[in-house]
């Protein structure tokens, strides 16, 4: 297909596609003339992935290129995909104390995670915010949340591993990581009410 | 204590405390003179609850008063607390189709929830957003997320029921509902990496 059709199929303006080509995010099409090239399904997939990284993941163009470069060079892309995406996602601000607290908790779970995982800073600062609002989460309660988070992560990984190709895996990890949070939060609110009805009688 | 001490203890300006008194969110102190009143621990608790409802829950002053009024009149406050708080929390926008889809899914789980639960609209619109980003969540995957959300809700309810007094229960439900979401999201990112390492080998 021509670049105009790629633009229609992906809903991304031609000028933006040309920018992705110049920046190396999008691979060149097959030249069919001095100023013409032919694009295929893998270009459509790549553009959708770029949009997911930027629009959904909140990555900069440079961040998106970093993820794509790292993964395209990776002989076994599924192996590191989670880590690469995580380390490219925007990170919360956390103090050294908050990071240390998050690390100590994650270590007590025996989880193997990497210092670049933005979940460390996110966990440390989220726990501080909860405490600033006057609530304490005892470690035992946090441990139960962690057990549920782990089950959610198993579902996430099943979904990522069943995706088609590198672009599919990346897409599932990025969109799944960032955009499924609100789904889980909504299910949690519904479940709270159901559990309250179940345990305390009809409201 | 005097209103100036209540202000210091709660970190809320005196003018704001007077506004809460006028609006009926904060119960009057015991009069100790024509223009003086004495405040106690229950005033401190109530002010913290008001701040949690407004700052953390994102409620308007009227919304906060609605929650407090409904619960103060309730002979058995823990029974309806989840529903009252939920129906006062800000709601996502969702189309009729999105609501219908969320309802059908919740019904398929056999959960008993109420039409005012903002999780319905939040679930419907979150699922649409995921799909707009090019990802489909099959029902079987959504069902697994729901099972984990239900376990999280059991932890939430245990925490709410072990809180001290009405203000404590409300505080735990509001802060716990709104501010624990980022904690769970952070744990999910950490767990994703751990599960990926566990299932795919060291990254």
mmCIF file of N, CA and C in Angstrom, chain A residues 56 78-80 86 105-106 110-114 117 119-120 122-123 126 129-130 133-135 137 141-142 144-146 148-159 171-172 175-177 179-200 203, chain B residues 56 78-80 86 105-106 110-114 117 119-120 122-123 126 129-130 133-135 137 141-142 144-146 148-159 171-172 175-177 179-200 203:
data_model
loop_
_atom_site.group_PDB
_atom_site.id
_atom_site.type_symbol
_atom_site.label_atom_id
_atom_site.label_comp_id
_atom_site.label_asym_id
_atom_site.label_seq_id
_atom_site.Cartn_x
_atom_site.Cartn_y
_atom_site.Cartn_z
ATOM 1 N N UNK A 56 -0.392 5.699 24.826
ATOM 2 C CA UNK A 56 -0.857 4.937 25.979
ATOM 3 C C UNK A 56 0.234 4.863 27.033
ATOM 4 N N UNK A 78 10.631 -12.033 23.752
ATOM 5 C CA UNK A 78 9.707 -12.122 24.888
ATOM 6 C C UNK A 78 10.443 -12.120 26.222
ATOM 7 N N UNK A 79 11.721 -12.504 26.173
ATOM 8 C CA UNK A 79 12.461 -12.655 27.417
ATOM 9 C C UNK A 79 12.603 -11.353 28.178
ATOM 10 N N UNK A 80 12.953 -10.274 27.457
ATOM 11 C CA UNK A 80 13.250 -9.028 28.147
ATOM 12 C C UNK A 80 12.187 -7.965 27.956
ATOM 13 N N UNK A 86 9.071 -1.632 30.926
ATOM 14 C CA UNK A 86 8.998 -1.010 32.250
ATOM 15 C C UNK A 86 10.009 0.097 32.403
ATOM 16 N N UNK A 105 10.321 -4.315 51.127
ATOM 17 C CA UNK A 105 9.099 -5.110 51.044
ATOM 18 C C UNK A 105 9.185 -6.135 49.901
ATOM 19 N N UNK A 106 9.652 -5.670 48.745
ATOM 20 C CA UNK A 106 9.752 -6.578 47.592
ATOM 21 C C UNK A 106 10.729 -7.716 47.903
ATOM 22 N N UNK A 110 10.528 -12.074 48.234
ATOM 23 C CA UNK A 110 11.378 -12.954 47.441
ATOM 24 C C UNK A 110 11.226 -12.731 45.947
ATOM 25 N N UNK A 111 10.685 -11.577 45.545
ATOM 26 C CA UNK A 111 10.508 -11.306 44.126
ATOM 27 C C UNK A 111 11.825 -10.876 43.517
ATOM 28 N N UNK A 112 12.067 -11.324 42.273
ATOM 29 C CA UNK A 112 13.275 -10.901 41.596
ATOM 30 C C UNK A 112 12.908 -9.797 40.618
ATOM 31 N N UNK A 113 13.287 -8.573 40.956
ATOM 32 C CA UNK A 113 13.013 -7.429 40.083
ATOM 33 C C UNK A 113 14.294 -6.622 39.968
ATOM 34 N N UNK A 114 14.248 -5.699 39.041
ATOM 35 C CA UNK A 114 15.446 -5.011 38.609
ATOM 36 C C UNK A 114 15.374 -3.564 39.092
ATOM 37 N N UNK A 117 12.981 -1.087 37.452
ATOM 38 C CA UNK A 117 11.524 -1.255 37.455
ATOM 39 C C UNK A 117 10.876 -0.040 38.132
ATOM 40 N N UNK A 119 8.071 0.317 39.222
ATOM 41 C CA UNK A 119 7.185 -0.071 40.311
ATOM 42 C C UNK A 119 7.787 0.212 41.680
ATOM 43 N N UNK A 120 9.122 0.185 41.780
ATOM 44 C CA UNK A 120 9.773 0.485 43.068
ATOM 45 C C UNK A 120 9.416 1.897 43.535
ATOM 46 N N UNK A 122 7.118 3.822 42.324
ATOM 47 C CA UNK A 122 5.661 3.975 42.386
ATOM 48 C C UNK A 122 5.121 3.400 43.698
ATOM 49 N N UNK A 123 5.652 2.257 44.114
ATOM 50 C CA UNK A 123 5.194 1.642 45.368
ATOM 51 C C UNK A 123 5.584 2.516 46.557
ATOM 52 N N UNK A 126 3.480 5.718 46.539
ATOM 53 C CA UNK A 126 2.057 5.445 46.800
ATOM 54 C C UNK A 126 1.830 5.122 48.279
ATOM 55 N N UNK A 129 1.876 8.316 50.204
ATOM 56 C CA UNK A 129 0.650 9.094 49.996
ATOM 57 C C UNK A 129 -0.490 8.531 50.847
ATOM 58 N N UNK A 130 -0.573 7.199 50.926
ATOM 59 C CA UNK A 130 -1.610 6.580 51.757
ATOM 60 C C UNK A 130 -1.416 7.016 53.211
ATOM 61 N N UNK A 133 -2.403 10.480 54.034
ATOM 62 C CA UNK A 133 -3.858 10.611 54.140
ATOM 63 C C UNK A 133 -4.378 9.965 55.428
ATOM 64 N N UNK A 134 -3.465 9.560 56.294
ATOM 65 C CA UNK A 134 -3.877 9.107 57.619
ATOM 66 C C UNK A 134 -4.176 7.618 57.721
ATOM 67 N N UNK A 135 -3.758 6.832 56.730
ATOM 68 C CA UNK A 135 -4.042 5.396 56.785
ATOM 69 C C UNK A 135 -2.723 4.633 56.819
ATOM 70 N N UNK A 137 -1.028 0.881 56.110
ATOM 71 C CA UNK A 137 -1.278 -0.456 55.571
ATOM 72 C C UNK A 137 -0.279 -1.382 56.243
ATOM 73 N N UNK A 141 -1.303 -6.859 55.351
ATOM 74 C CA UNK A 141 -2.296 -6.468 54.360
ATOM 75 C C UNK A 141 -1.624 -6.241 52.994
ATOM 76 N N UNK A 142 -0.454 -5.611 53.039
ATOM 77 C CA UNK A 142 0.290 -5.359 51.806
ATOM 78 C C UNK A 142 0.681 -6.683 51.140
ATOM 79 N N UNK A 144 -1.008 -9.428 51.250
ATOM 80 C CA UNK A 144 -2.188 -9.999 50.580
ATOM 81 C C UNK A 144 -2.447 -9.276 49.256
ATOM 82 N N UNK A 145 -2.262 -7.962 49.238
ATOM 83 C CA UNK A 145 -2.393 -7.237 47.967
ATOM 84 C C UNK A 145 -1.354 -7.752 46.956
ATOM 85 N N UNK A 146 -0.139 -7.979 47.463
ATOM 86 C CA UNK A 146 0.935 -8.442 46.570
ATOM 87 C C UNK A 146 0.580 -9.804 45.972
ATOM 88 N N UNK A 148 -2.377 -10.915 45.269
ATOM 89 C CA UNK A 148 -3.360 -10.700 44.199
ATOM 90 C C UNK A 148 -2.697 -10.058 42.984
ATOM 91 N N UNK A 149 -1.775 -9.123 43.228
ATOM 92 C CA UNK A 149 -1.059 -8.475 42.115
ATOM 93 C C UNK A 149 -0.286 -9.519 41.323
ATOM 94 N N UNK A 150 0.238 -10.497 42.014
ATOM 95 C CA UNK A 150 0.989 -11.551 41.352
ATOM 96 C C UNK A 150 0.090 -12.401 40.462
ATOM 97 N N UNK A 151 -1.102 -12.683 40.937
ATOM 98 C CA UNK A 151 -2.053 -13.429 40.089
ATOM 99 C C UNK A 151 -2.424 -12.625 38.851
ATOM 100 N N UNK A 152 -2.603 -11.320 39.047
ATOM 101 C CA UNK A 152 -2.914 -10.442 37.912
ATOM 102 C C UNK A 152 -1.758 -10.486 36.915
ATOM 103 N N UNK A 153 -0.535 -10.458 37.431
ATOM 104 C CA UNK A 153 0.649 -10.489 36.558
ATOM 105 C C UNK A 153 0.738 -11.799 35.773
ATOM 106 N N UNK A 154 0.288 -12.895 36.382
ATOM 107 C CA UNK A 154 0.280 -14.179 35.658
ATOM 108 C C UNK A 154 -0.680 -14.082 34.467
ATOM 109 N N UNK A 155 -1.833 -13.470 34.672
ATOM 110 C CA UNK A 155 -2.792 -13.281 33.579
ATOM 111 C C UNK A 155 -2.163 -12.399 32.507
ATOM 112 N N UNK A 156 -1.503 -11.310 32.951
ATOM 113 C CA UNK A 156 -0.845 -10.397 32.010
ATOM 114 C C UNK A 156 0.180 -11.146 31.153
ATOM 115 N N UNK A 157 0.973 -11.969 31.804
ATOM 116 C CA UNK A 157 2.021 -12.663 31.060
ATOM 117 C C UNK A 157 1.434 -13.693 30.099
ATOM 118 N N UNK A 158 0.395 -14.384 30.528
ATOM 119 C CA UNK A 158 -0.284 -15.312 29.608
ATOM 120 C C UNK A 158 -0.746 -14.566 28.365
ATOM 121 N N UNK A 159 -1.319 -13.379 28.571
ATOM 122 C CA UNK A 159 -1.819 -12.592 27.436
ATOM 123 C C UNK A 159 -0.667 -12.166 26.537
ATOM 124 N N UNK A 171 2.894 -4.624 22.163
ATOM 125 C CA UNK A 171 1.615 -3.922 22.238
ATOM 126 C C UNK A 171 0.832 -4.399 23.463
ATOM 127 N N UNK A 172 0.779 -5.711 23.649
ATOM 128 C CA UNK A 172 0.030 -6.260 24.771
ATOM 129 C C UNK A 172 0.651 -5.829 26.093
ATOM 130 N N UNK A 175 0.050 -1.709 26.346
ATOM 131 C CA UNK A 175 -1.359 -1.371 26.546
ATOM 132 C C UNK A 175 -1.868 -2.085 27.790
ATOM 133 N N UNK A 176 -1.489 -3.358 27.926
ATOM 134 C CA UNK A 176 -1.954 -4.139 29.072
ATOM 135 C C UNK A 176 -1.468 -3.561 30.382
ATOM 136 N N UNK A 177 -0.223 -3.126 30.425
ATOM 137 C CA UNK A 177 0.300 -2.594 31.684
ATOM 138 C C UNK A 177 -0.386 -1.289 32.043
ATOM 139 N N UNK A 179 -3.107 0.422 30.463
ATOM 140 C CA UNK A 179 -4.540 0.667 30.331
ATOM 141 C C UNK A 179 -5.408 -0.336 31.058
ATOM 142 N N UNK A 180 -4.826 -1.418 31.541
ATOM 143 C CA UNK A 180 -5.652 -2.380 32.270
ATOM 144 C C UNK A 180 -5.770 -1.970 33.746
ATOM 145 N N UNK A 181 -4.889 -1.092 34.235
ATOM 146 C CA UNK A 181 -5.024 -0.602 35.612
ATOM 147 C C UNK A 181 -6.434 -0.074 35.919
ATOM 148 N N UNK A 182 -6.994 0.790 35.044
ATOM 149 C CA UNK A 182 -8.353 1.277 35.344
ATOM 150 C C UNK A 182 -9.406 0.166 35.305
ATOM 151 N N UNK A 183 -9.180 -0.874 34.505
ATOM 152 C CA UNK A 183 -10.124 -2.004 34.477
ATOM 153 C C UNK A 183 -10.110 -2.694 35.841
ATOM 154 N N UNK A 184 -8.898 -2.916 36.364
ATOM 155 C CA UNK A 184 -8.775 -3.597 37.652
ATOM 156 C C UNK A 184 -9.346 -2.726 38.772
ATOM 157 N N UNK A 185 -9.087 -1.436 38.701
ATOM 158 C CA UNK A 185 -9.623 -0.528 39.714
ATOM 159 C C UNK A 185 -11.158 -0.540 39.697
ATOM 160 N N UNK A 186 -11.759 -0.581 38.504
ATOM 161 C CA UNK A 186 -13.224 -0.621 38.405
ATOM 162 C C UNK A 186 -13.759 -1.941 38.963
ATOM 163 N N UNK A 187 -13.102 -3.041 38.617
ATOM 164 C CA UNK A 187 -13.535 -4.351 39.129
ATOM 165 C C UNK A 187 -13.418 -4.380 40.657
ATOM 166 N N UNK A 188 -12.387 -3.720 41.179
ATOM 167 C CA UNK A 188 -12.197 -3.691 42.637
ATOM 168 C C UNK A 188 -13.366 -2.979 43.323
ATOM 169 N N UNK A 189 -13.828 -1.859 42.761
ATOM 170 C CA UNK A 189 -14.961 -1.142 43.351
ATOM 171 C C UNK A 189 -16.228 -2.000 43.319
ATOM 172 N N UNK A 190 -16.451 -2.678 42.197
ATOM 173 C CA UNK A 190 -17.627 -3.539 42.093
ATOM 174 C C UNK A 190 -17.513 -4.692 43.078
ATOM 175 N N UNK A 191 -16.317 -5.267 43.182
ATOM 176 C CA UNK A 191 -16.114 -6.405 44.082
ATOM 177 C C UNK A 191 -16.273 -5.982 45.537
ATOM 178 N N UNK A 192 -15.819 -4.774 45.869
ATOM 179 C CA UNK A 192 -15.980 -4.298 47.256
ATOM 180 C C UNK A 192 -17.456 -4.317 47.649
ATOM 181 N N UNK A 193 -18.295 -3.841 46.734
ATOM 182 C CA UNK A 193 -19.708 -3.798 47.080
ATOM 183 C C UNK A 193 -20.284 -5.203 47.197
ATOM 184 N N UNK A 194 -19.907 -6.053 46.252
ATOM 185 C CA UNK A 194 -20.412 -7.426 46.296
ATOM 186 C C UNK A 194 -19.971 -8.123 47.585
ATOM 187 N N UNK A 195 -18.696 -7.979 47.934
ATOM 188 C CA UNK A 195 -18.176 -8.626 49.150
ATOM 189 C C UNK A 195 -18.867 -8.044 50.391
ATOM 190 N N UNK A 196 -19.116 -6.730 50.386
ATOM 191 C CA UNK A 196 -19.809 -6.112 51.528
ATOM 192 C C UNK A 196 -21.218 -6.688 51.665
ATOM 193 N N UNK A 197 -21.929 -6.825 50.543
ATOM 194 C CA UNK A 197 -23.270 -7.419 50.588
ATOM 195 C C UNK A 197 -23.223 -8.848 51.102
ATOM 196 N N UNK A 198 -22.261 -9.579 50.586
ATOM 197 C CA UNK A 198 -22.151 -10.982 50.936
ATOM 198 C C UNK A 198 -21.868 -11.162 52.417
ATOM 199 N N UNK A 199 -20.942 -10.318 52.951
ATOM 200 C CA UNK A 199 -20.517 -10.529 54.340
ATOM 201 C C UNK A 199 -21.386 -9.814 55.350
ATOM 202 N N UNK A 200 -22.063 -8.745 54.928
ATOM 203 C CA UNK A 200 -22.810 -7.946 55.914
ATOM 204 C C UNK A 200 -24.309 -7.981 55.686
ATOM 205 N N UNK A 203 -27.570 -4.434 51.473
ATOM 206 C CA UNK A 203 -27.397 -3.047 51.921
ATOM 207 C C UNK A 203 -28.649 -2.232 51.691
ATOM 208 N N UNK B 56 -8.770 13.318 48.986
ATOM 209 C CA UNK B 56 -8.417 12.006 48.453
ATOM 210 C C UNK B 56 -9.537 11.470 47.572
ATOM 211 N N UNK B 78 -21.488 0.278 59.258
ATOM 212 C CA UNK B 78 -20.611 -0.509 58.386
ATOM 213 C C UNK B 78 -21.385 -1.163 57.247
ATOM 214 N N UNK B 79 -22.710 -1.327 57.474
ATOM 215 C CA UNK B 79 -23.512 -2.060 56.494
ATOM 216 C C UNK B 79 -23.541 -1.377 55.130
ATOM 217 N N UNK B 80 -23.741 -0.056 55.144
ATOM 218 C CA UNK B 80 -23.937 0.635 53.873
ATOM 219 C C UNK B 80 -22.765 1.507 53.484
ATOM 220 N N UNK B 86 -19.132 4.861 47.615
ATOM 221 C CA UNK B 86 -19.042 4.649 46.177
ATOM 222 C C UNK B 86 -19.947 5.596 45.414
ATOM 223 N N UNK B 105 -21.286 -8.214 32.075
ATOM 224 C CA UNK B 105 -20.151 -8.953 32.613
ATOM 225 C C UNK B 105 -20.305 -9.175 34.128
ATOM 226 N N UNK B 106 -20.677 -8.123 34.834
ATOM 227 C CA UNK B 106 -20.827 -8.233 36.300
ATOM 228 C C UNK B 106 -21.924 -9.256 36.629
ATOM 229 N N UNK B 110 -22.183 -13.100 38.727
ATOM 230 C CA UNK B 110 -23.100 -13.315 39.840
ATOM 231 C C UNK B 110 -22.868 -12.335 40.981
ATOM 232 N N UNK B 111 -22.216 -11.211 40.711
ATOM 233 C CA UNK B 111 -21.970 -10.225 41.762
ATOM 234 C C UNK B 111 -23.217 -9.393 42.001
ATOM 235 N N UNK B 112 -23.448 -9.066 43.268
ATOM 236 C CA UNK B 112 -24.586 -8.223 43.582
ATOM 237 C C UNK B 112 -24.071 -6.809 43.807
ATOM 238 N N UNK B 113 -24.341 -5.931 42.841
ATOM 239 C CA UNK B 113 -23.923 -4.537 42.961
ATOM 240 C C UNK B 113 -25.108 -3.667 42.599
ATOM 241 N N UNK B 114 -24.940 -2.390 42.871
ATOM 242 C CA UNK B 114 -26.057 -1.473 42.818
ATOM 243 C C UNK B 114 -25.838 -0.526 41.642
ATOM 244 N N UNK B 117 -23.164 2.177 41.732
ATOM 245 C CA UNK B 117 -21.733 1.888 41.861
ATOM 246 C C UNK B 117 -20.982 2.464 40.649
ATOM 247 N N UNK B 119 -18.192 1.878 39.627
ATOM 248 C CA UNK B 119 -17.392 0.871 38.948
ATOM 249 C C UNK B 119 -17.998 0.434 37.628
ATOM 250 N N UNK B 120 -19.332 0.495 37.504
ATOM 251 C CA UNK B 120 -19.991 0.114 36.229
ATOM 252 C C UNK B 120 -19.508 0.994 35.090
ATOM 253 N N UNK B 122 -16.987 3.024 35.150
ATOM 254 C CA UNK B 122 -15.524 2.976 35.053
ATOM 255 C C UNK B 122 -15.090 1.738 34.272
ATOM 256 N N UNK B 123 -15.752 0.602 34.539
ATOM 257 C CA UNK B 123 -15.395 -0.632 33.826
ATOM 258 C C UNK B 123 -15.735 -0.505 32.345
ATOM 259 N N UNK B 126 -13.310 1.964 30.687
ATOM 260 C CA UNK B 126 -11.934 1.442 30.653
ATOM 261 C C UNK B 126 -11.789 0.349 29.590
ATOM 262 N N UNK B 129 -11.554 1.982 26.248
ATOM 263 C CA UNK B 129 -10.255 2.618 26.040
ATOM 264 C C UNK B 129 -9.209 1.576 25.657
ATOM 265 N N UNK B 130 -9.251 0.414 26.312
ATOM 266 C CA UNK B 130 -8.315 -0.660 25.976
ATOM 267 C C UNK B 130 -8.510 -1.069 24.513
ATOM 268 N N UNK B 133 -7.196 1.269 21.985
ATOM 269 C CA UNK B 133 -5.739 1.174 21.868
ATOM 270 C C UNK B 133 -5.327 -0.110 21.146
ATOM 271 N N UNK B 134 -6.292 -0.836 20.619
ATOM 272 C CA UNK B 134 -5.985 -1.967 19.764
ATOM 273 C C UNK B 134 -5.831 -3.299 20.483
ATOM 274 N N UNK B 135 -6.295 -3.369 21.732
ATOM 275 C CA UNK B 135 -6.161 -4.626 22.473
ATOM 276 C C UNK B 135 -7.557 -5.133 22.830
ATOM 277 N N UNK B 137 -9.596 -7.712 25.413
ATOM 278 C CA UNK B 137 -9.480 -8.564 26.598
ATOM 279 C C UNK B 137 -10.591 -9.594 26.515
ATOM 280 N N UNK B 141 -10.103 -13.789 30.252
ATOM 281 C CA UNK B 141 -9.050 -13.031 30.909
ATOM 282 C C UNK B 141 -9.654 -12.040 31.909
ATOM 283 N N UNK B 142 -10.744 -11.409 31.503
ATOM 284 C CA UNK B 142 -11.431 -10.455 32.376
ATOM 285 C C UNK B 142 -11.942 -11.156 33.633
ATOM 286 N N UNK B 144 -10.541 -13.684 35.084
ATOM 287 C CA UNK B 144 -9.400 -13.916 35.983
ATOM 288 C C UNK B 144 -9.031 -12.622 36.714
ATOM 289 N N UNK B 145 -9.082 -11.486 35.997
ATOM 290 C CA UNK B 145 -8.831 -10.211 36.679
ATOM 291 C C UNK B 145 -9.880 -9.982 37.774
ATOM 292 N N UNK B 146 -11.130 -10.332 37.446
ATOM 293 C CA UNK B 146 -12.212 -10.124 38.416
ATOM 294 C C UNK B 146 -11.996 -10.973 39.663
ATOM 295 N N UNK B 148 -9.142 -11.828 40.955
ATOM 296 C CA UNK B 148 -8.116 -11.165 41.760
ATOM 297 C C UNK B 148 -8.672 -9.903 42.410
ATOM 298 N N UNK B 149 -9.497 -9.165 41.677
ATOM 299 C CA UNK B 149 -10.103 -7.946 42.236
ATOM 300 C C UNK B 149 -10.966 -8.309 43.441
ATOM 301 N N UNK B 150 -11.612 -9.443 43.376
ATOM 302 C CA UNK B 150 -12.447 -9.882 44.480
ATOM 303 C C UNK B 150 -11.612 -10.197 45.720
ATOM 304 N N UNK B 151 -10.464 -10.808 45.509
ATOM 305 C CA UNK B 151 -9.575 -11.070 46.658
ATOM 306 C C UNK B 151 -9.079 -9.762 47.270
ATOM 307 N N UNK B 152 -8.768 -8.804 46.399
ATOM 308 C CA UNK B 152 -8.341 -7.495 46.895
ATOM 309 C C UNK B 152 -9.469 -6.873 47.721
ATOM 310 N N UNK B 153 -10.694 -7.002 47.226
ATOM 311 C CA UNK B 153 -11.841 -6.436 47.941
ATOM 312 C C UNK B 153 -12.043 -7.107 49.306
ATOM 313 N N UNK B 154 -11.715 -8.389 49.401
ATOM 314 C CA UNK B 154 -11.825 -9.066 50.704
ATOM 315 C C UNK B 154 -10.826 -8.445 51.688
ATOM 316 N N UNK B 155 -9.618 -8.163 51.215
ATOM 317 C CA UNK B 155 -8.619 -7.508 52.063
ATOM 318 C C UNK B 155 -9.124 -6.120 52.464
ATOM 319 N N UNK B 156 -9.685 -5.386 51.489
ATOM 320 C CA UNK B 156 -10.212 -4.047 51.769
ATOM 321 C C UNK B 156 -11.277 -4.104 52.857
ATOM 322 N N UNK B 157 -12.179 -5.064 52.738
ATOM 323 C CA UNK B 157 -13.270 -5.124 53.708
ATOM 324 C C UNK B 157 -12.759 -5.523 55.087
ATOM 325 N N UNK B 158 -11.802 -6.445 55.135
ATOM 326 C CA UNK B 158 -11.197 -6.784 56.432
ATOM 327 C C UNK B 158 -10.629 -5.534 57.086
ATOM 328 N N UNK B 159 -9.937 -4.717 56.277
ATOM 329 C CA UNK B 159 -9.328 -3.502 56.824
ATOM 330 C C UNK B 159 -10.405 -2.541 57.315
ATOM 331 N N UNK B 171 -13.023 6.494 56.765
ATOM 332 C CA UNK B 171 -11.689 6.906 56.360
ATOM 333 C C UNK B 171 -10.992 5.772 55.614
ATOM 334 N N UNK B 172 -11.081 4.573 56.187
ATOM 335 C CA UNK B 172 -10.434 3.422 55.559
ATOM 336 C C UNK B 172 -11.044 3.125 54.194
ATOM 337 N N UNK B 175 -10.052 6.360 51.756
ATOM 338 C CA UNK B 175 -8.615 6.389 51.453
ATOM 339 C C UNK B 175 -8.216 5.066 50.808
ATOM 340 N N UNK B 176 -8.721 3.983 51.373
ATOM 341 C CA UNK B 176 -8.374 2.661 50.851
ATOM 342 C C UNK B 176 -8.842 2.476 49.416
ATOM 343 N N UNK B 177 -10.039 2.953 49.106
ATOM 344 C CA UNK B 177 -10.543 2.762 47.741
ATOM 345 C C UNK B 177 -9.741 3.591 46.757
ATOM 346 N N UNK B 179 -6.801 5.583 47.238
ATOM 347 C CA UNK B 179 -5.353 5.715 47.261
ATOM 348 C C UNK B 179 -4.602 4.409 47.218
ATOM 349 N N UNK B 180 -5.314 3.297 47.391
ATOM 350 C CA UNK B 180 -4.615 2.019 47.322
ATOM 351 C C UNK B 180 -4.491 1.546 45.862
ATOM 352 N N UNK B 181 -5.305 2.107 44.961
ATOM 353 C CA UNK B 181 -5.165 1.754 43.539
ATOM 354 C C UNK B 181 -3.718 1.895 43.040
ATOM 355 N N UNK B 182 -3.041 3.033 43.317
ATOM 356 C CA UNK B 182 -1.638 3.135 42.845
ATOM 357 C C UNK B 182 -0.704 2.118 43.504
ATOM 358 N N UNK B 183 -1.012 1.709 44.740
ATOM 359 C CA UNK B 183 -0.194 0.685 45.396
ATOM 360 C C UNK B 183 -0.327 -0.628 44.631
ATOM 361 N N UNK B 184 -1.559 -0.971 44.271
ATOM 362 C CA UNK B 184 -1.792 -2.235 43.563
ATOM 363 C C UNK B 184 -1.178 -2.178 42.166
ATOM 364 N N UNK B 185 -1.301 -1.024 41.519
ATOM 365 C CA UNK B 185 -0.703 -0.872 40.187
ATOM 366 C C UNK B 185 0.824 -1.025 40.248
ATOM 367 N N UNK B 186 1.449 -0.477 41.296
ATOM 368 C CA UNK B 186 2.910 -0.607 41.455
ATOM 369 C C UNK B 186 3.290 -2.070 41.709
ATOM 370 N N UNK B 187 2.536 -2.730 42.580
ATOM 371 C CA UNK B 187 2.809 -4.143 42.867
ATOM 372 C C UNK B 187 2.647 -4.986 41.605
ATOM 373 N N UNK B 188 1.673 -4.608 40.770
ATOM 374 C CA UNK B 188 1.447 -5.361 39.523
ATOM 375 C C UNK B 188 2.661 -5.254 38.592
ATOM 376 N N UNK B 189 3.255 -4.060 38.479
ATOM 377 C CA UNK B 189 4.446 -3.893 37.632
ATOM 378 C C UNK B 189 5.614 -4.722 38.155
ATOM 379 N N UNK B 190 5.789 -4.699 39.477
ATOM 380 C CA UNK B 190 6.873 -5.488 40.072
ATOM 381 C C UNK B 190 6.611 -6.974 39.863
ATOM 382 N N UNK B 191 5.356 -7.384 40.063
ATOM 383 C CA UNK B 191 5.011 -8.795 39.913
ATOM 384 C C UNK B 191 5.164 -9.257 38.467
ATOM 385 N N UNK B 192 4.843 -8.380 37.520
ATOM 386 C CA UNK B 192 5.009 -8.749 36.095
ATOM 387 C C UNK B 192 6.455 -9.128 35.823
ATOM 388 N N UNK B 193 7.377 -8.318 36.360
ATOM 389 C CA UNK B 193 8.783 -8.616 36.090
ATOM 390 C C UNK B 193 9.194 -9.911 36.781
ATOM 391 N N UNK B 194 8.764 -10.069 38.019
ATOM 392 C CA UNK B 194 9.101 -11.294 38.740
ATOM 393 C C UNK B 194 8.554 -12.533 38.030
ATOM 394 N N UNK B 195 7.307 -12.466 37.611
ATOM 395 C CA UNK B 195 6.684 -13.613 36.932
ATOM 396 C C UNK B 195 7.390 -13.875 35.598
ATOM 397 N N UNK B 196 7.765 -12.793 34.888
ATOM 398 C CA UNK B 196 8.493 -12.967 33.619
ATOM 399 C C UNK B 196 9.832 -13.658 33.871
ATOM 400 N N UNK B 197 10.549 -13.238 34.904
ATOM 401 C CA UNK B 197 11.823 -13.892 35.232
ATOM 402 C C UNK B 197 11.606 -15.356 35.575
ATOM 403 N N UNK B 198 10.577 -15.585 36.376
ATOM 404 C CA UNK B 198 10.310 -16.937 36.839
ATOM 405 C C UNK B 198 9.956 -17.866 35.686
ATOM 406 N N UNK B 199 9.159 -17.355 34.744
ATOM 407 C CA UNK B 199 8.668 -18.228 33.685
ATOM 408 C C UNK B 199 9.575 -18.275 32.474
ATOM 409 N N UNK B 200 10.373 -17.222 32.277
ATOM 410 C CA UNK B 200 11.168 -17.169 31.052
ATOM 411 C C UNK B 200 12.659 -17.227 31.322
ATOM 412 N N UNK B 203 16.371 -12.315 33.047
ATOM 413 C CA UNK B 203 16.337 -11.365 31.920
ATOM 414 C C UNK B 203 17.675 -10.670 31.731
#
